[in-house]
Coordinates of N, CA, C and O in Angstrom, one line a residue:
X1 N 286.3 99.7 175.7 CA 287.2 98.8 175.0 C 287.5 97.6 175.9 O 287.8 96.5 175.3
X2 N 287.4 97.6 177.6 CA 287.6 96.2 178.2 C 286.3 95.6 177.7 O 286.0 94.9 178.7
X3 N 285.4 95.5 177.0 CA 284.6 94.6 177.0 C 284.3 94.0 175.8 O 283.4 93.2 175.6
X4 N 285.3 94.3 175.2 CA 286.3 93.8 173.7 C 287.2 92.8 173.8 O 288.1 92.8 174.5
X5 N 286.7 91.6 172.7 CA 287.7 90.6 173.2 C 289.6 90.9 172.2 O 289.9 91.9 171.6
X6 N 290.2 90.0 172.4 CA 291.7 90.4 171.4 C 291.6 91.2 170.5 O 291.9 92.4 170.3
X7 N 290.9 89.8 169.5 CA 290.3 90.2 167.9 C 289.4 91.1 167.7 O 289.5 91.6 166.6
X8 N 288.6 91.5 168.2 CA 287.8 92.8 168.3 C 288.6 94.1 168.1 O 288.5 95.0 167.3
X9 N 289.5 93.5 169.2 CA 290.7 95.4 169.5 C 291.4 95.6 168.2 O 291.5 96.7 167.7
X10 N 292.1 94.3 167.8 CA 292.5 93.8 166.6 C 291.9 94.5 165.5 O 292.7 95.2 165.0
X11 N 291.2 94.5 165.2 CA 290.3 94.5 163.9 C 290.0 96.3 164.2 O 290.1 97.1 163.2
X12 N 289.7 96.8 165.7 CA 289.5 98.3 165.9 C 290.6 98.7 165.3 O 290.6 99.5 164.4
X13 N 291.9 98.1 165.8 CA 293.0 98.9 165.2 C 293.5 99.0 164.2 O 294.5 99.7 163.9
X14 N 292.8 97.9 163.4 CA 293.7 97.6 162.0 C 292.7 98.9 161.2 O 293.2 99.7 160.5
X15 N 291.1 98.8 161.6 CA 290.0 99.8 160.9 C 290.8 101.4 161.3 O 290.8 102.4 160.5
X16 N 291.4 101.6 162.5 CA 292.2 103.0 163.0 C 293.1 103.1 162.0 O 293.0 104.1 161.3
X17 N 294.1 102.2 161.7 CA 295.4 102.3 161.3 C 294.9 103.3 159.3 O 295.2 104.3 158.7
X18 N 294.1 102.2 159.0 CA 293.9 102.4 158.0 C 293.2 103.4 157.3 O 293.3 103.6 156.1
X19 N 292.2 104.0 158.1 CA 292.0 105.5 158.2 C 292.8 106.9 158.2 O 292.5 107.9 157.7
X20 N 294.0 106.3 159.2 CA 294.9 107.0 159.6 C 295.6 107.1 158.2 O 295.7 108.3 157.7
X21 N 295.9 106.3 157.7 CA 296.5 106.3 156.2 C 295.9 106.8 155.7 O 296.5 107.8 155.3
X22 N 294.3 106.6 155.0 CA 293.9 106.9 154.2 C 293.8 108.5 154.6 O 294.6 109.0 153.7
X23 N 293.2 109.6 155.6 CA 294.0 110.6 155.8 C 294.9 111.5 156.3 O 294.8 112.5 156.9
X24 N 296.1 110.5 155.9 CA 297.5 110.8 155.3 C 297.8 111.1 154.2 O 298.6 112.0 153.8
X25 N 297.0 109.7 153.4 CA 297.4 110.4 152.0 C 296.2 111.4 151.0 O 296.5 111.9 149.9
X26 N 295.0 111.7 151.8 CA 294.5 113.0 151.7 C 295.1 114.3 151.6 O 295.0 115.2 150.9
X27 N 295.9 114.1 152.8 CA 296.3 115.4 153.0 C 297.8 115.5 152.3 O 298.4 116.5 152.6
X28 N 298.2 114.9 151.9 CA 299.8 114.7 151.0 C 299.0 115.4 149.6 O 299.6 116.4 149.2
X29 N 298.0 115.0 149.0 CA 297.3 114.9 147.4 C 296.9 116.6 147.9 O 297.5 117.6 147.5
X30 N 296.1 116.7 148.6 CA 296.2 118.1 149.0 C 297.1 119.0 148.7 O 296.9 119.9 147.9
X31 N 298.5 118.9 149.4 CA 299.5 119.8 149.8 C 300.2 119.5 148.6 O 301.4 120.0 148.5
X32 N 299.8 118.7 147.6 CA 300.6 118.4 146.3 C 300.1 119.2 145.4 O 300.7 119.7 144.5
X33 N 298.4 119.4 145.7 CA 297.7 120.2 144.6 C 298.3 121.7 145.0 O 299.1 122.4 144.2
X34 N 298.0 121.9 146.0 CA 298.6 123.7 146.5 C 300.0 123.7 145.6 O 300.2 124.5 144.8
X35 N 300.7 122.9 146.0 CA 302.3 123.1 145.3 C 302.6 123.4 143.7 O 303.3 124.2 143.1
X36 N 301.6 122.3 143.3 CA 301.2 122.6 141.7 C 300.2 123.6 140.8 O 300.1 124.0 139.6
X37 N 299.7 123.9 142.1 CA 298.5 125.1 141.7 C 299.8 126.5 142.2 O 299.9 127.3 141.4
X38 N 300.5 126.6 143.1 CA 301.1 127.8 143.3 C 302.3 127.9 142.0 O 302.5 128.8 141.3
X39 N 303.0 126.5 142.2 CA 304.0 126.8 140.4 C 303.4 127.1 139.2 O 303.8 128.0 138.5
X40 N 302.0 126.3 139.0 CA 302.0 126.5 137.7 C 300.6 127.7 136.9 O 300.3 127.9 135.7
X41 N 300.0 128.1 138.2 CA 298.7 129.2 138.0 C 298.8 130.7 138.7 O 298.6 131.1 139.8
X42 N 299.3 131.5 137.3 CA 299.4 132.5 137.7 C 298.4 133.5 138.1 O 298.3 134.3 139.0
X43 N 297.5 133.4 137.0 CA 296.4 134.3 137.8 C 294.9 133.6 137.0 O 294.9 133.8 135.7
X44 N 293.6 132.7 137.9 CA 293.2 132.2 137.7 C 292.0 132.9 137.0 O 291.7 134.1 137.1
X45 N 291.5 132.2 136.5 CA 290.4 132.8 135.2 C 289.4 131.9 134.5 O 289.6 130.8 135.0
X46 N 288.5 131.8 133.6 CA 287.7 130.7 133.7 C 288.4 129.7 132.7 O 288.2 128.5 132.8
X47 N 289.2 130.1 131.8 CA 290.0 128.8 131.5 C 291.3 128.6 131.8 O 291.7 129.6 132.4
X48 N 292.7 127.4 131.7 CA 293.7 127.1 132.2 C 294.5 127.7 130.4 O 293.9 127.1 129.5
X49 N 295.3 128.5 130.2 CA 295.5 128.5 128.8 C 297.0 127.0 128.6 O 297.5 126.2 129.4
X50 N 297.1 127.2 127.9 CA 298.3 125.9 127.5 C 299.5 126.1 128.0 O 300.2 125.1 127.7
X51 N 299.9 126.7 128.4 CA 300.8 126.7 129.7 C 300.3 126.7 130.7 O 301.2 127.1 131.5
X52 N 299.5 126.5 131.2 CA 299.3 126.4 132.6 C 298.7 125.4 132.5 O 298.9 124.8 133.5
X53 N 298.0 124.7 131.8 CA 297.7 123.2 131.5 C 298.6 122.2 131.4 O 298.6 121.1 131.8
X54 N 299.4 123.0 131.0 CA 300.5 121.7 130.1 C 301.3 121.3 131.8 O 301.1 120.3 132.4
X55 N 302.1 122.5 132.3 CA 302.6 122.9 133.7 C 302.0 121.9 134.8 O 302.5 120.9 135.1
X56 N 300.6 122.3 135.4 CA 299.9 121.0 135.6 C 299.5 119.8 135.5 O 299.1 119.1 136.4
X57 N 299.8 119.4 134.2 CA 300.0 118.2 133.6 C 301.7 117.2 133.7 O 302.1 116.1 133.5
X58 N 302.3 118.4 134.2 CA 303.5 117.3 134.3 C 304.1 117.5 135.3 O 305.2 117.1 135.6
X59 N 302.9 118.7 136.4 CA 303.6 118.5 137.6 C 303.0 116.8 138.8 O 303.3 116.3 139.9
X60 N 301.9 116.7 137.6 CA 301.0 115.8 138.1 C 301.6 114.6 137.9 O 301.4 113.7 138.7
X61 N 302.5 114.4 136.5 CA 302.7 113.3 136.3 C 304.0 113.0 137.4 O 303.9 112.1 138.1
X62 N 305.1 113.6 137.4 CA 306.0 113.8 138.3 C 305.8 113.3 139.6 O 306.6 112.6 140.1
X63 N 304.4 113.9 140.5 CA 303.6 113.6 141.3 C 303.3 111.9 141.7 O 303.3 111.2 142.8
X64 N 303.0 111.4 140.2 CA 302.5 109.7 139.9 C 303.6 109.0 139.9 O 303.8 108.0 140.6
X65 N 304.6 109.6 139.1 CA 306.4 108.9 139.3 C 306.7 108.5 140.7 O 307.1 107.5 141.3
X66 N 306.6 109.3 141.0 CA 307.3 109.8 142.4 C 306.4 109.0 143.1 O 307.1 108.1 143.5
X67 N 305.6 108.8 143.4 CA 304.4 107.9 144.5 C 305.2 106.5 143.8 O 306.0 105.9 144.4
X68 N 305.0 106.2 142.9 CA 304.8 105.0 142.2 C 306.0 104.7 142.4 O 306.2 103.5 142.7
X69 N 307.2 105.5 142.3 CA 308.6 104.8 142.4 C 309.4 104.4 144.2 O 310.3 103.6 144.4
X70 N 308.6 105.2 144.9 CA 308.3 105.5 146.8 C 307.6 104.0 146.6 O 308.5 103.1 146.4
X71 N 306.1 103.5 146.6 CA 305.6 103.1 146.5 C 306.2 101.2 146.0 O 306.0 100.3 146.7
X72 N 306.9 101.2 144.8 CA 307.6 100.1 144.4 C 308.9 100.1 145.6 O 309.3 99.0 146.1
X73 N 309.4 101.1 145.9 CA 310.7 101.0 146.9 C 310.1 100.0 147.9 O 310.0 98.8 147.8
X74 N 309.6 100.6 148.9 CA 308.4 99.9 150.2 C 308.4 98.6 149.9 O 308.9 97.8 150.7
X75 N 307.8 98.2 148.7 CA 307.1 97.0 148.5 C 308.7 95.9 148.4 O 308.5 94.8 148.9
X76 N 309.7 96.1 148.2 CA 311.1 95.7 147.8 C 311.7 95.4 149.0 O 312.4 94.4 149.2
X77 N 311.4 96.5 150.0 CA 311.8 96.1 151.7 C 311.1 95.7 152.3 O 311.6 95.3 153.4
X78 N 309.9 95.4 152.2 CA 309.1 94.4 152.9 C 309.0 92.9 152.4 O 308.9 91.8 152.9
X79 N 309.2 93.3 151.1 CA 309.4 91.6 150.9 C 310.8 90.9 151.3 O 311.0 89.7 151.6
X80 N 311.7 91.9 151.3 CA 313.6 91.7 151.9 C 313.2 91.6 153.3 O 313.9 90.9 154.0
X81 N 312.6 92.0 153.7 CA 312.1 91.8 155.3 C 311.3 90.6 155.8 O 311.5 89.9 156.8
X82 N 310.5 90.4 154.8 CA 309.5 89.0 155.2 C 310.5 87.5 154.8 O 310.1 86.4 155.4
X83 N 311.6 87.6 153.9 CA 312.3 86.8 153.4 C 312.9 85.9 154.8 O 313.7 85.0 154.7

């Protein structure tokens, strides 16, 4: 890395940072699936019957709320911050 100029290191660490993110939120979508697979599948078999469909379906949606409302929060303080 000494034979890296600023913007080189720069650019290494923005390509780090954002990896690092990206598995972060791998492993969140992961530990979301386990959470929703342990509430709502009780004993797995070759089809999901309609409750355990349905159950997954709104544990998932809940899942999208929730990011999306996290998500819009962030975006609200960084622009109150850049202001």
């Amino acid at each position: 890395m000494a034979d890296m100029g600023e913007a080189d290191q720069a650019e290494l660490q923005r390509l780090v940072a954002a990896e690092q993110q990206k598995a972060q939120f791998t492993a969140q979508v992961h530990h979301f699936m386990e959470l929703c697979w342990d509430k709502c599948v009780d004993k797995p078999g070759n089809r999901l019957d309609s409750r355990t469909e349905n159950c997954l379906s709104s544990c998932v949606d809940r899942f999208i709320d929730t990011t999306l409302a996290i998500t819009n929060r962030f975006a609200q303080i960084v622009q109150k911050g850049g202001q």
